[in-house]
Amino acid sequence: MHNHESPATVPPVLDCVLPDGYATVLLNPAMTPRQLRRRQALSLVRPTTILKGLFAVGLAIQMSCGGHGFGEKFGIGLVTLIVVLGVFRLFGRSVRETSFEYEGVPRLRLRWGEFYRRRDFDDLGADSRELVAELLTGVQVLHRSSALDWLDPALPGEIHTVVWRALCCLDRSREVRAVADEVAAELDTADDLVVATRRAVDDVDSSLREVTRHVRGCVVLCRAWEQKLRRHDLAARVSLTLAAIPGQEHLARLSQDSDALPRNVFAHVTAARDITHSGAFPWEQPPSEWPGAGHLPAGRTINTPNHEEAVMNAKSTSKPYRPTTSS
């Protein structure tokens, strides 16, 4: 199940599912929370389900009132009305509105003109397609940025509005682009009509590039502040973590306390060995008697015990080992 957000927090850019597939959609900033609530309420009402229910009711009335003029006529009229409304609904909706499926937002039913899809501008060329993609990505990144808590609350809406206006300008430039291509194909490149139409197209594209550059600047600034905020959070976590671990003095005492443990264990073990007559330990045997020494290859030397083991061996007697203490 999706966690439904309130209409006021519906993001301006949605990665959603449309009847014709996945799409990235920019919502019209002029839509108020009340309008969004109404769209969501309409989307929860499935007209096909209601029409099927009424159709079933009409058939039931007709069958239960068989032979009675009024009931039969009422049932036939109701079924006919439902069929007509269903046909109008089917053809009318396909032209005027569509539905959205979006993670975290109830199903939205919007009319054309209340949104732009990213792919709506694919037919205007690669440059326009890249500009639209960057503008929509910029709005999406800015809306999700953790830097919003530090900005004027009105700024996200202003950026959303500017990007929407830019896409409206690009959409309205379709006709002049078509005319520019037509006159360029039929007239000389120096003709006034060719120059005028091409200049109009260039003005639109130049303005859109300028808007894109400014939106990109906003994204760069917010991301830079996000890094600062992230480092601040990490610094606080590191400080708390370091404060929780033992200090150098504690670690030094711990090392000192463990220093005498091997000697004490050695003394008790050798004493137990002597009491039980269990024989010498391997390190007290000559190197040739160590386990596995007979399997060494010819010419292979055996390393002598380290200094600590040699000292322990030298001090091993028939009596339990007692560490010497200085007077």
mmCIF file of C-alpha atoms in Angstrom:
data_model
loop_
_atom_site.group_PDB
_atom_site.id
_atom_site.type_symbol
_atom_site.label_atom_id
_atom_site.label_comp_id
_atom_site.label_asym_id
_atom_site.label_seq_id
_atom_site.Cartn_x
_atom_site.Cartn_y
_atom_site.Cartn_z
ATOM 1 C CA MET A 1 0.000 0.000 0.000
ATOM 2 C CA HIS A 2 1.152 3.516 -0.738
ATOM 3 C CA ASN A 3 1.591 6.091 1.982
ATOM 4 C CA HIS A 4 -0.604 8.957 0.837
ATOM 5 C CA GLU A 5 0.772 12.450 1.099
ATOM 6 C CA SER A 6 -1.435 15.456 1.521
ATOM 7 C CA PRO A 7 -2.275 17.353 -1.676
ATOM 8 C CA ALA A 8 -0.340 20.370 -0.456
ATOM 9 C CA THR A 9 2.852 18.332 -0.434
ATOM 10 C CA VAL A 10 2.459 16.690 -3.831
ATOM 11 C CA PRO A 11 5.841 17.272 -5.506
ATOM 12 C CA PRO A 12 5.870 19.385 -8.673
ATOM 13 C CA VAL A 13 7.674 16.697 -10.682
ATOM 14 C CA LEU A 14 6.275 13.168 -10.643
ATOM 15 C CA ASP A 15 7.820 9.977 -11.963
ATOM 16 C CA CYS A 16 4.539 8.230 -12.529
ATOM 17 C CA VAL A 17 2.585 5.736 -14.573
ATOM 18 C CA LEU A 18 0.254 6.996 -17.279
ATOM 19 C CA PRO A 19 -2.141 4.936 -19.370
ATOM 20 C CA ASP A 20 0.471 4.948 -22.158
ATOM 21 C CA GLY A 21 3.446 4.061 -19.937
ATOM 22 C CA TYR A 22 5.956 5.621 -17.567
ATOM 23 C CA ALA A 23 6.550 9.366 -17.752
ATOM 24 C CA THR A 24 8.120 12.282 -15.898
ATOM 25 C CA VAL A 25 5.463 14.943 -15.383
ATOM 26 C CA LEU A 26 5.617 18.587 -14.328
ATOM 27 C CA LEU A 27 2.410 19.784 -12.659
ATOM 28 C CA ASN A 28 0.953 23.212 -13.291
ATOM 29 C CA PRO A 29 1.989 25.451 -10.345
ATOM 30 C CA ALA A 30 -1.329 27.304 -10.622
ATOM 31 C CA MET A 31 -3.167 24.270 -9.244
ATOM 32 C CA THR A 32 -4.265 24.917 -5.672
ATOM 33 C CA PRO A 33 -4.416 22.316 -2.904
ATOM 34 C CA ARG A 34 -8.200 22.425 -3.174
ATOM 35 C CA GLN A 35 -8.031 21.533 -6.862
ATOM 36 C CA LEU A 36 -5.628 18.694 -6.137
ATOM 37 C CA ARG A 37 -7.955 17.345 -3.453
ATOM 38 C CA ARG A 38 -10.826 17.479 -5.928
ATOM 39 C CA ARG A 39 -8.749 15.671 -8.558
ATOM 40 C CA GLN A 40 -7.849 13.001 -6.041
ATOM 41 C CA ALA A 41 -11.460 12.626 -4.972
ATOM 42 C CA LEU A 42 -12.536 12.219 -8.593
ATOM 43 C CA SER A 43 -9.827 9.640 -9.151
ATOM 44 C CA LEU A 44 -11.156 7.555 -6.254
ATOM 45 C CA VAL A 45 -14.538 7.376 -7.971
ATOM 46 C CA ARG A 46 -14.287 4.808 -10.722
ATOM 47 C CA PRO A 47 -16.972 5.687 -13.297
ATOM 48 C CA THR A 48 -16.847 2.229 -14.851
ATOM 49 C CA THR A 49 -17.615 0.611 -11.502
ATOM 50 C CA ILE A 50 -20.550 2.968 -10.885
ATOM 51 C CA LEU A 51 -21.940 2.379 -14.374
ATOM 52 C CA LYS A 52 -21.665 -1.378 -13.952
ATOM 53 C CA GLY A 53 -23.537 -1.137 -10.656
ATOM 54 C CA LEU A 54 -26.318 0.961 -12.142
ATOM 55 C CA PHE A 55 -26.530 -1.368 -15.112
ATOM 56 C CA ALA A 56 -26.971 -4.321 -12.774
ATOM 57 C CA VAL A 57 -29.643 -2.429 -10.817
ATOM 58 C CA GLY A 58 -31.483 -1.620 -14.020
ATOM 59 C CA LEU A 59 -31.481 -5.226 -15.124
ATOM 60 C CA ALA A 60 -32.672 -6.346 -11.693
ATOM 61 C CA ILE A 61 -35.555 -3.873 -11.770
ATOM 62 C CA GLN A 62 -36.524 -4.940 -15.241
ATOM 63 C CA MET A 63 -36.485 -8.624 -14.349
ATOM 64 C CA SER A 64 -38.364 -8.179 -11.053
ATOM 65 C CA CYS A 65 -41.051 -6.056 -12.678
ATOM 66 C CA GLY A 66 -41.565 -8.293 -15.692
ATOM 67 C CA GLY A 67 -45.031 -7.854 -17.112
ATOM 68 C CA HIS A 68 -45.554 -4.493 -15.400
ATOM 69 C CA GLY A 69 -45.354 -1.578 -17.760
ATOM 70 C CA PHE A 70 -43.801 1.029 -15.459
ATOM 71 C CA GLY A 71 -41.064 -1.187 -14.023
ATOM 72 C CA GLU A 72 -40.093 -2.549 -17.402
ATOM 73 C CA LYS A 73 -39.962 0.868 -19.002
ATOM 74 C CA PHE A 74 -37.995 2.278 -16.044
ATOM 75 C CA GLY A 75 -35.431 -0.525 -16.244
ATOM 76 C CA ILE A 76 -34.994 -0.169 -20.005
ATOM 77 C CA GLY A 77 -34.624 3.606 -19.688
ATOM 78 C CA LEU A 78 -32.063 3.292 -16.916
ATOM 79 C CA VAL A 79 -29.966 0.768 -18.836
ATOM 80 C CA THR A 80 -30.083 2.947 -21.955
ATOM 81 C CA LEU A 81 -29.009 6.031 -19.990
ATOM 82 C CA ILE A 82 -26.113 4.144 -18.431
ATOM 83 C CA VAL A 83 -24.898 2.915 -21.801
ATOM 84 C CA VAL A 84 -25.067 6.431 -23.276
ATOM 85 C CA LEU A 85 -23.230 7.952 -20.305
ATOM 86 C CA GLY A 86 -20.594 5.229 -20.502
ATOM 87 C CA VAL A 87 -19.958 5.918 -24.179
ATOM 88 C CA PHE A 88 -19.684 9.666 -23.596
ATOM 89 C CA ARG A 89 -17.425 9.069 -20.624
ATOM 90 C CA LEU A 90 -15.163 6.763 -22.573
ATOM 91 C CA PHE A 91 -14.630 9.099 -25.521
ATOM 92 C CA GLY A 92 -14.628 12.321 -23.497
ATOM 93 C CA ARG A 93 -12.023 11.190 -20.999
ATOM 94 C CA SER A 94 -9.577 9.963 -23.614
ATOM 95 C CA VAL A 95 -9.388 13.459 -25.048
ATOM 96 C CA ARG A 96 -9.478 15.718 -22.027
ATOM 97 C CA GLU A 97 -7.906 13.960 -19.073
ATOM 98 C CA THR A 98 -5.654 11.166 -17.909
ATOM 99 C CA SER A 99 -4.787 9.467 -14.638
ATOM 100 C CA PHE A 100 -1.531 9.204 -12.718
ATOM 101 C CA GLU A 101 -0.149 6.472 -10.515
ATOM 102 C CA TYR A 102 2.581 7.888 -8.261
ATOM 103 C CA GLU A 103 4.427 6.486 -5.252
ATOM 104 C CA GLY A 104 3.122 8.199 -2.105
ATOM 105 C CA VAL A 105 0.289 10.127 -3.827
ATOM 106 C CA PRO A 106 -3.282 8.964 -4.374
ATOM 107 C CA ARG A 107 -4.283 8.407 -7.950
ATOM 108 C CA LEU A 108 -4.560 11.779 -9.712
ATOM 109 C CA ARG A 109 -6.905 12.517 -12.581
ATOM 110 C CA LEU A 110 -5.701 15.617 -14.403
ATOM 111 C CA ARG A 111 -6.797 17.408 -17.524
ATOM 112 C CA TRP A 112 -4.488 18.270 -20.378
ATOM 113 C CA GLY A 113 -3.024 21.692 -19.708
ATOM 114 C CA GLU A 114 -2.556 20.928 -16.015
ATOM 115 C CA PHE A 115 0.716 19.110 -16.651
ATOM 116 C CA TYR A 116 3.557 18.644 -19.112
ATOM 117 C CA ARG A 117 5.272 15.366 -19.803
ATOM 118 C CA ARG A 118 8.977 15.323 -20.529
ATOM 119 C CA ARG A 119 8.423 13.451 -23.770
ATOM 120 C CA ASP A 120 5.914 16.068 -24.979
ATOM 121 C CA PHE A 121 8.900 18.030 -26.330
ATOM 122 C CA ASP A 122 10.861 15.191 -27.926
ATOM 123 C CA ASP A 123 9.679 16.255 -31.376
ATOM 124 C CA LEU A 124 11.359 19.682 -31.035
ATOM 125 C CA GLY A 125 14.884 18.380 -31.420
ATOM 126 C CA ALA A 126 17.735 17.137 -29.262
ATOM 127 C CA ASP A 127 18.609 20.568 -27.833
ATOM 128 C CA SER A 128 15.068 21.239 -26.606
ATOM 129 C CA ARG A 129 14.806 17.712 -25.259
ATOM 130 C CA GLU A 130 17.981 18.148 -23.195
ATOM 131 C CA LEU A 131 16.847 21.540 -21.875
ATOM 132 C CA VAL A 132 13.474 20.161 -20.773
ATOM 133 C CA ALA A 133 15.128 17.183 -19.088
ATOM 134 C CA GLU A 134 17.525 19.423 -17.174
ATOM 135 C CA LEU A 135 14.762 21.811 -16.104
ATOM 136 C CA LEU A 136 12.543 19.021 -14.777
ATOM 137 C CA THR A 137 15.477 17.338 -13.046
ATOM 138 C CA GLY A 138 16.441 20.661 -11.482
ATOM 139 C CA VAL A 139 12.951 21.227 -10.067
ATOM 140 C CA GLN A 140 12.868 17.664 -8.773
ATOM 141 C CA VAL A 141 16.291 17.931 -7.098
ATOM 142 C CA LEU A 142 15.501 21.289 -5.519
ATOM 143 C CA HIS A 143 12.178 20.052 -4.145
ATOM 144 C CA ARG A 144 13.875 17.052 -2.485
ATOM 145 C CA SER A 145 16.917 18.983 -1.244
ATOM 146 C CA SER A 146 17.610 19.103 2.483
ATOM 147 C CA ALA A 147 18.662 22.725 1.952
ATOM 148 C CA LEU A 148 14.999 23.764 1.595
ATOM 149 C CA ASP A 149 14.677 24.122 5.363
ATOM 150 C CA TRP A 150 17.199 26.963 5.159
ATOM 151 C CA LEU A 151 15.617 28.788 2.215
ATOM 152 C CA ASP A 152 12.692 31.133 1.875
ATOM 153 C CA PRO A 153 9.582 28.902 1.730
ATOM 154 C CA ALA A 154 8.424 30.794 -1.370
ATOM 155 C CA LEU A 155 11.547 29.976 -3.421
ATOM 156 C CA PRO A 156 10.593 26.417 -4.475
ATOM 157 C CA GLY A 157 7.258 27.672 -5.782
ATOM 158 C CA GLU A 158 8.938 30.521 -7.669
ATOM 159 C CA ILE A 159 11.376 28.124 -9.329
ATOM 160 C CA HIS A 160 8.510 25.789 -10.207
ATOM 161 C CA THR A 161 6.571 28.682 -11.769
ATOM 162 C CA VAL A 162 9.534 29.913 -13.827
ATOM 163 C CA VAL A 163 10.173 26.428 -15.212
ATOM 164 C CA TRP A 164 6.480 25.996 -16.062
ATOM 165 C CA ARG A 165 6.460 29.324 -17.905
ATOM 166 C CA ALA A 166 9.576 28.290 -19.795
ATOM 167 C CA LEU A 167 7.908 25.068 -20.940
ATOM 168 C CA CYS A 168 4.813 27.038 -21.960
ATOM 169 C CA CYS A 169 7.010 29.266 -24.139
ATOM 170 C CA LEU A 170 8.636 26.222 -25.675
ATOM 171 C CA ASP A 171 5.245 24.658 -26.329
ATOM 172 C CA ARG A 172 3.923 27.824 -27.987
ATOM 173 C CA SER A 173 6.986 27.980 -30.223
ATOM 174 C CA ARG A 174 5.915 24.860 -32.108
ATOM 175 C CA GLU A 175 4.088 26.777 -34.800
ATOM 176 C CA VAL A 176 6.872 29.264 -35.432
ATOM 177 C CA ARG A 177 9.362 26.379 -35.622
ATOM 178 C CA ALA A 178 7.203 24.657 -38.210
ATOM 179 C CA VAL A 179 6.877 27.885 -40.187
ATOM 180 C CA ALA A 180 10.609 28.505 -39.953
ATOM 181 C CA ASP A 181 11.342 25.079 -41.374
ATOM 182 C CA GLU A 182 8.795 25.612 -44.134
ATOM 183 C CA VAL A 183 10.068 29.009 -45.286
ATOM 184 C CA ALA A 184 13.700 27.848 -44.984
ATOM 185 C CA ALA A 185 12.910 24.973 -47.357
ATOM 186 C CA GLU A 186 11.233 27.217 -49.968
ATOM 187 C CA LEU A 187 13.030 30.591 -49.732
ATOM 188 C CA ASP A 188 16.583 31.797 -49.863
ATOM 189 C CA THR A 189 18.431 31.849 -46.555
ATOM 190 C CA ALA A 190 18.852 35.637 -46.826
ATOM 191 C CA ASP A 191 15.129 36.261 -47.260
ATOM 192 C CA ASP A 192 13.527 38.434 -44.592
ATOM 193 C CA LEU A 193 10.937 35.784 -43.732
ATOM 194 C CA VAL A 194 13.618 33.176 -43.122
ATOM 195 C CA VAL A 195 15.662 35.580 -41.015
ATOM 196 C CA ALA A 196 12.643 36.707 -38.968
ATOM 197 C CA THR A 197 11.361 33.207 -38.198
ATOM 198 C CA ARG A 198 14.815 31.908 -37.403
ATOM 199 C CA ARG A 199 15.464 34.858 -35.096
ATOM 200 C CA ALA A 200 12.191 34.176 -33.263
ATOM 201 C CA VAL A 201 13.178 30.539 -32.721
ATOM 202 C CA ASP A 202 16.672 31.543 -31.578
ATOM 203 C CA ASP A 203 15.215 34.030 -29.087
ATOM 204 C CA VAL A 204 13.060 31.329 -27.518
ATOM 205 C CA ASP A 205 15.954 28.880 -27.335
ATOM 206 C CA SER A 206 18.302 31.513 -25.929
ATOM 207 C CA SER A 207 15.816 32.432 -23.218
ATOM 208 C CA LEU A 208 15.316 28.783 -22.317
ATOM 209 C CA ARG A 209 19.071 28.237 -22.085
ATOM 210 C CA GLU A 210 19.293 31.219 -19.759
ATOM 211 C CA VAL A 211 16.531 29.830 -17.541
ATOM 212 C CA THR A 212 18.247 26.447 -17.512
ATOM 213 C CA ARG A 213 21.536 28.059 -16.525
ATOM 214 C CA HIS A 214 19.912 29.827 -13.573
ATOM 215 C CA VAL A 215 18.117 26.662 -12.426
ATOM 216 C CA ARG A 216 21.415 24.812 -12.685
ATOM 217 C CA GLY A 217 22.994 27.482 -10.479
ATOM 218 C CA CYS A 218 20.292 26.972 -7.861
ATOM 219 C CA VAL A 219 20.954 23.226 -7.900
ATOM 220 C CA VAL A 220 24.704 23.746 -7.497
ATOM 221 C CA LEU A 221 24.193 26.097 -4.545
ATOM 222 C CA CYS A 222 21.766 23.744 -2.797
ATOM 223 C CA ARG A 223 24.047 20.762 -3.297
ATOM 224 C CA ALA A 224 26.988 22.691 -1.917
ATOM 225 C CA TRP A 225 24.962 23.531 1.191
ATOM 226 C CA GLU A 226 23.818 19.913 1.432
ATOM 227 C CA GLN A 227 27.485 18.869 1.626
ATOM 228 C CA LYS A 228 28.048 21.385 4.416
ATOM 229 C CA LEU A 229 25.040 20.064 6.297
ATOM 230 C CA ARG A 230 26.178 16.496 5.761
ATOM 231 C CA ARG A 231 29.657 17.264 7.087
ATOM 232 C CA HIS A 232 28.128 19.006 10.096
ATOM 233 C CA ASP A 233 26.048 15.902 10.848
ATOM 234 C CA LEU A 234 29.068 13.636 10.428
ATOM 235 C CA ALA A 235 31.155 15.861 12.710
ATOM 236 C CA ALA A 236 28.485 15.620 15.410
ATOM 237 C CA ARG A 237 28.340 11.818 15.063
ATOM 238 C CA VAL A 238 32.126 11.530 15.184
ATOM 239 C CA SER A 239 32.261 13.702 18.294
ATOM 240 C CA LEU A 240 29.660 11.574 20.084
ATOM 241 C CA THR A 241 31.368 8.364 18.994
ATOM 242 C CA LEU A 242 34.818 9.455 20.133
ATOM 243 C CA ALA A 243 33.420 10.602 23.459
ATOM 244 C CA ALA A 244 31.963 7.157 24.061
ATOM 245 C CA ILE A 245 35.155 5.116 23.545
ATOM 246 C CA PRO A 246 37.779 4.640 26.333
ATOM 247 C CA GLY A 247 40.553 7.225 26.634
ATOM 248 C CA GLN A 248 44.309 6.741 26.488
ATOM 249 C CA GLU A 249 44.677 6.554 30.275
ATOM 250 C CA HIS A 250 42.081 3.809 30.521
ATOM 251 C CA LEU A 251 43.734 1.840 27.726
ATOM 252 C CA ALA A 252 47.164 2.237 29.346
ATOM 253 C CA ARG A 253 45.852 0.906 32.674
ATOM 254 C CA LEU A 254 44.206 -1.971 30.864
ATOM 255 C CA SER A 255 47.514 -2.886 29.212
ATOM 256 C CA GLN A 256 49.360 -2.685 32.536
ATOM 257 C CA ASP A 257 46.770 -4.868 34.260
ATOM 258 C CA SER A 258 47.129 -7.552 31.592
ATOM 259 C CA ASP A 259 50.953 -7.491 31.641
ATOM 260 C CA ALA A 260 51.329 -9.879 34.622
ATOM 261 C CA LEU A 261 48.692 -12.363 33.455
ATOM 262 C CA PRO A 262 50.964 -14.574 31.289
ATOM 263 C CA ARG A 263 53.543 -14.891 34.071
ATOM 264 C CA ASN A 264 50.912 -15.843 36.634
ATOM 265 C CA VAL A 265 49.352 -18.400 34.297
ATOM 266 C CA PHE A 266 52.821 -19.796 33.503
ATOM 267 C CA ALA A 267 53.606 -20.205 37.195
ATOM 268 C CA HIS A 268 50.396 -22.087 37.917
ATOM 269 C CA VAL A 269 50.647 -24.264 34.820
ATOM 270 C CA THR A 270 54.250 -25.341 35.517
ATOM 271 C CA ALA A 271 53.375 -25.965 39.154
ATOM 272 C CA ALA A 272 50.472 -28.177 38.106
ATOM 273 C CA ARG A 273 52.797 -29.944 35.656
ATOM 274 C CA ASP A 274 55.295 -30.693 38.419
ATOM 275 C CA ILE A 275 52.631 -31.877 40.865
ATOM 276 C CA THR A 276 51.048 -34.248 38.343
ATOM 277 C CA HIS A 277 54.387 -35.338 36.815
ATOM 278 C CA SER A 278 52.999 -34.644 33.328
ATOM 279 C CA GLY A 279 56.395 -34.138 31.750
ATOM 280 C CA ALA A 280 57.958 -31.229 30.019
ATOM 281 C CA PHE A 281 56.089 -28.951 27.633
ATOM 282 C CA PRO A 282 57.100 -28.981 23.954
ATOM 283 C CA TRP A 283 59.091 -25.766 24.274
ATOM 284 C CA GLU A 284 61.115 -27.347 27.108
ATOM 285 C CA GLN A 285 62.195 -30.231 24.863
ATOM 286 C CA PRO A 286 65.250 -30.120 22.599
ATOM 287 C CA PRO A 287 64.328 -28.818 19.137
ATOM 288 C CA SER A 288 64.778 -32.269 17.658
ATOM 289 C CA GLU A 289 61.995 -33.582 19.910
ATOM 290 C CA TRP A 290 59.405 -30.987 18.891
ATOM 291 C CA PRO A 291 56.269 -32.363 17.187
ATOM 292 C CA GLY A 292 56.819 -32.582 13.436
ATOM 293 C CA ALA A 293 60.580 -32.082 13.623
ATOM 294 C CA GLY A 294 61.209 -35.493 12.017
ATOM 295 C CA HIS A 295 59.352 -34.405 8.873
ATOM 296 C CA LEU A 296 61.556 -31.415 8.155
ATOM 297 C CA PRO A 297 63.494 -31.613 4.865
ATOM 298 C CA ALA A 298 67.232 -32.149 4.975
ATOM 299 C CA GLY A 299 69.249 -29.027 5.571
ATOM 300 C CA ARG A 300 66.218 -27.216 7.041
ATOM 301 C CA THR A 301 67.079 -25.414 10.252
ATOM 302 C CA ILE A 302 64.741 -25.123 13.178
ATOM 303 C CA ASN A 303 64.230 -21.704 14.641
ATOM 304 C CA THR A 304 65.016 -21.524 18.320
ATOM 305 C CA PRO A 305 62.349 -20.314 20.741
ATOM 306 C CA ASN A 306 62.013 -16.606 21.042
ATOM 307 C CA HIS A 307 63.570 -14.686 23.879
ATOM 308 C CA GLU A 308 60.496 -14.791 26.087
ATOM 309 C CA GLU A 309 60.128 -18.578 25.749
ATOM 310 C CA ALA A 310 63.875 -19.043 26.381
ATOM 311 C CA VAL A 311 63.630 -17.053 29.584
ATOM 312 C CA MET A 312 60.621 -19.060 30.683
ATOM 313 C CA ASN A 313 62.479 -22.310 29.872
ATOM 314 C CA ALA A 314 65.509 -21.208 31.851
ATOM 315 C CA LYS A 315 63.389 -20.382 34.861
ATOM 316 C CA SER A 316 61.394 -23.629 34.682
ATOM 317 C CA THR A 317 62.475 -25.832 37.662
ATOM 318 C CA SER A 318 60.967 -28.489 39.811
ATOM 319 C CA LYS A 319 59.517 -25.745 41.963
ATOM 320 C CA PRO A 320 56.681 -23.451 40.901
ATOM 321 C CA TYR A 321 57.873 -20.302 39.165
ATOM 322 C CA ARG A 322 57.627 -17.154 41.251
ATOM 323 C CA PRO A 323 58.202 -13.826 39.529
ATOM 324 C CA THR A 324 61.027 -11.943 41.252
ATOM 325 C CA THR A 325 60.205 -8.654 42.807
ATOM 326 C CA SER A 326 62.615 -5.845 43.428
ATOM 327 C CA SER A 327 63.209 -4.917 47.054
#
